[in-house]
CSV table of C-alpha atoms in Angstrom, one decimal:
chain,number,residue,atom,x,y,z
A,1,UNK,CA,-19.3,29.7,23.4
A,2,UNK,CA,-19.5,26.7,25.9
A,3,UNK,CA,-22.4,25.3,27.7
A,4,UNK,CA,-23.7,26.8,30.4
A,5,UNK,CA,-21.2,30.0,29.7
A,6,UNK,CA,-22.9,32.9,29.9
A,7,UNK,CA,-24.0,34.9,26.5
A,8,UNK,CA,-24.0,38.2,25.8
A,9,UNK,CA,-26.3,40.5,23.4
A,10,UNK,CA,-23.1,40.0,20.9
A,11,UNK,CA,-23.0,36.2,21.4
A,12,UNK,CA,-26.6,35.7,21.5
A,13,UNK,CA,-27.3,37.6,18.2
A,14,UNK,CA,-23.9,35.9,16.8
A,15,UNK,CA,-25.4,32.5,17.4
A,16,UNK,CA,-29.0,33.5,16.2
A,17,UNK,CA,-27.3,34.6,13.1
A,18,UNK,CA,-25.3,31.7,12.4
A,19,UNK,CA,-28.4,29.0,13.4
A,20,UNK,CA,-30.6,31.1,10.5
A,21,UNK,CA,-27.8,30.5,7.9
A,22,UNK,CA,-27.5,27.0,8.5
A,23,UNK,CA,-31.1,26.4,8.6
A,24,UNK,CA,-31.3,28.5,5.2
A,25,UNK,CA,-28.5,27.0,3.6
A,26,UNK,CA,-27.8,23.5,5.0
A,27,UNK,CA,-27.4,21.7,1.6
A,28,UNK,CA,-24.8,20.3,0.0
A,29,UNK,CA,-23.1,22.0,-3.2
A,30,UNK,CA,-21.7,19.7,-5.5
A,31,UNK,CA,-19.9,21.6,-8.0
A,32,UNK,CA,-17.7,24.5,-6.8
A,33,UNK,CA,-19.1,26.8,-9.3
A,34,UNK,CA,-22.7,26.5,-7.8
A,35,UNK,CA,-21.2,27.4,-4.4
A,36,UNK,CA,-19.5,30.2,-6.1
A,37,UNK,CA,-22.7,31.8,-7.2
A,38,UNK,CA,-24.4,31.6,-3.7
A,39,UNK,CA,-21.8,33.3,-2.1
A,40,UNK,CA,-21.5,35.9,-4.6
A,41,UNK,CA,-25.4,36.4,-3.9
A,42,UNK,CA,-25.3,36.7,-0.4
A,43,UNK,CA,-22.2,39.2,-0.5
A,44,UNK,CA,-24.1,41.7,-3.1
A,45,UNK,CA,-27.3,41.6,-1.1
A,46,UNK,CA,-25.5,42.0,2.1
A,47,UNK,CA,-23.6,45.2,0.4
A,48,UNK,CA,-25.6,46.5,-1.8
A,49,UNK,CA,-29.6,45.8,0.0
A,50,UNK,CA,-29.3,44.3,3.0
A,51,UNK,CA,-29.9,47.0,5.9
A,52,UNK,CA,-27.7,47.6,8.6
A,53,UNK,CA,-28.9,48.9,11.8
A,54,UNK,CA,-25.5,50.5,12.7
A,55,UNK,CA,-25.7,52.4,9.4
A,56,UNK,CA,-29.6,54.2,10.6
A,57,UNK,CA,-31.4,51.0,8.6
A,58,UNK,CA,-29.3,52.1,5.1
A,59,UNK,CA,-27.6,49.7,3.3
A,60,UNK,CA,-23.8,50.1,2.8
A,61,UNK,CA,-23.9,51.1,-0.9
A,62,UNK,CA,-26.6,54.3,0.3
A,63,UNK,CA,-24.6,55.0,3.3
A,64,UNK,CA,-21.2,55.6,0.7
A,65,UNK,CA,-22.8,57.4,-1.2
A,66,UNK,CA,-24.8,59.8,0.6
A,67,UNK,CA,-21.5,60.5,2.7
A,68,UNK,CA,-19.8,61.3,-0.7
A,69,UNK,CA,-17.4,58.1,-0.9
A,70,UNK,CA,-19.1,57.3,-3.5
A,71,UNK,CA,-18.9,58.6,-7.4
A,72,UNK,CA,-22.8,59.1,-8.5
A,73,UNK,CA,-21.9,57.3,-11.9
A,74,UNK,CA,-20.6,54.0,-10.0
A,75,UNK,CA,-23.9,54.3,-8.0
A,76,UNK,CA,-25.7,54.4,-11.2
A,77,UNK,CA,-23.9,51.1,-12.4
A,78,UNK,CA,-24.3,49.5,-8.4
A,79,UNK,CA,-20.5,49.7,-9.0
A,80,UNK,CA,-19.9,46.9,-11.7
A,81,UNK,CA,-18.4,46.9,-14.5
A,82,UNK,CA,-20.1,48.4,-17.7
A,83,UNK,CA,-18.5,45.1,-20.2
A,84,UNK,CA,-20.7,42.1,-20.2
């Protein structure tokens, strides 16, 4: 996106998105591991809580599974593995 360049409902919720992340998470990491951790963080809440309005407001993991794509016993687990 440039200045002045017009922005569409796409862009503009794009760019909202991406200024709430940095303001949320503008630190620095300073062992890869730690960074590691985050990410994994914000991937399982984004699949398995996070809401999607494109899905009717269910997360991912619900969506799979109520449209059968799903096995009920990896729902049971949140599909991870059962060895610690």
């Amino acid at each position: 996106m440039r200045p002045g360049e017009p922005v569409g409902s796409e862009g503009l919720r794009k760019s909202r998105w991406e200024a709430t992340m940095l303001t949320r998470h503008n630190r620095r990491y300073t062992v890869l591991e730690e960074l590691d951790e985050v990410i994994a963080r914000q991937m399982s809440y984004y699949n398995y809580e996070r809401r999607h309005s494109r899905l009717a407001y269910r997360s991912p993991w619900s969506c799979l599974r109520s449209e059968g794509f799903i096995f009920q016993a990896l729902v049971e687990t949140g599909g991870r593995s059962g060895s610690a």
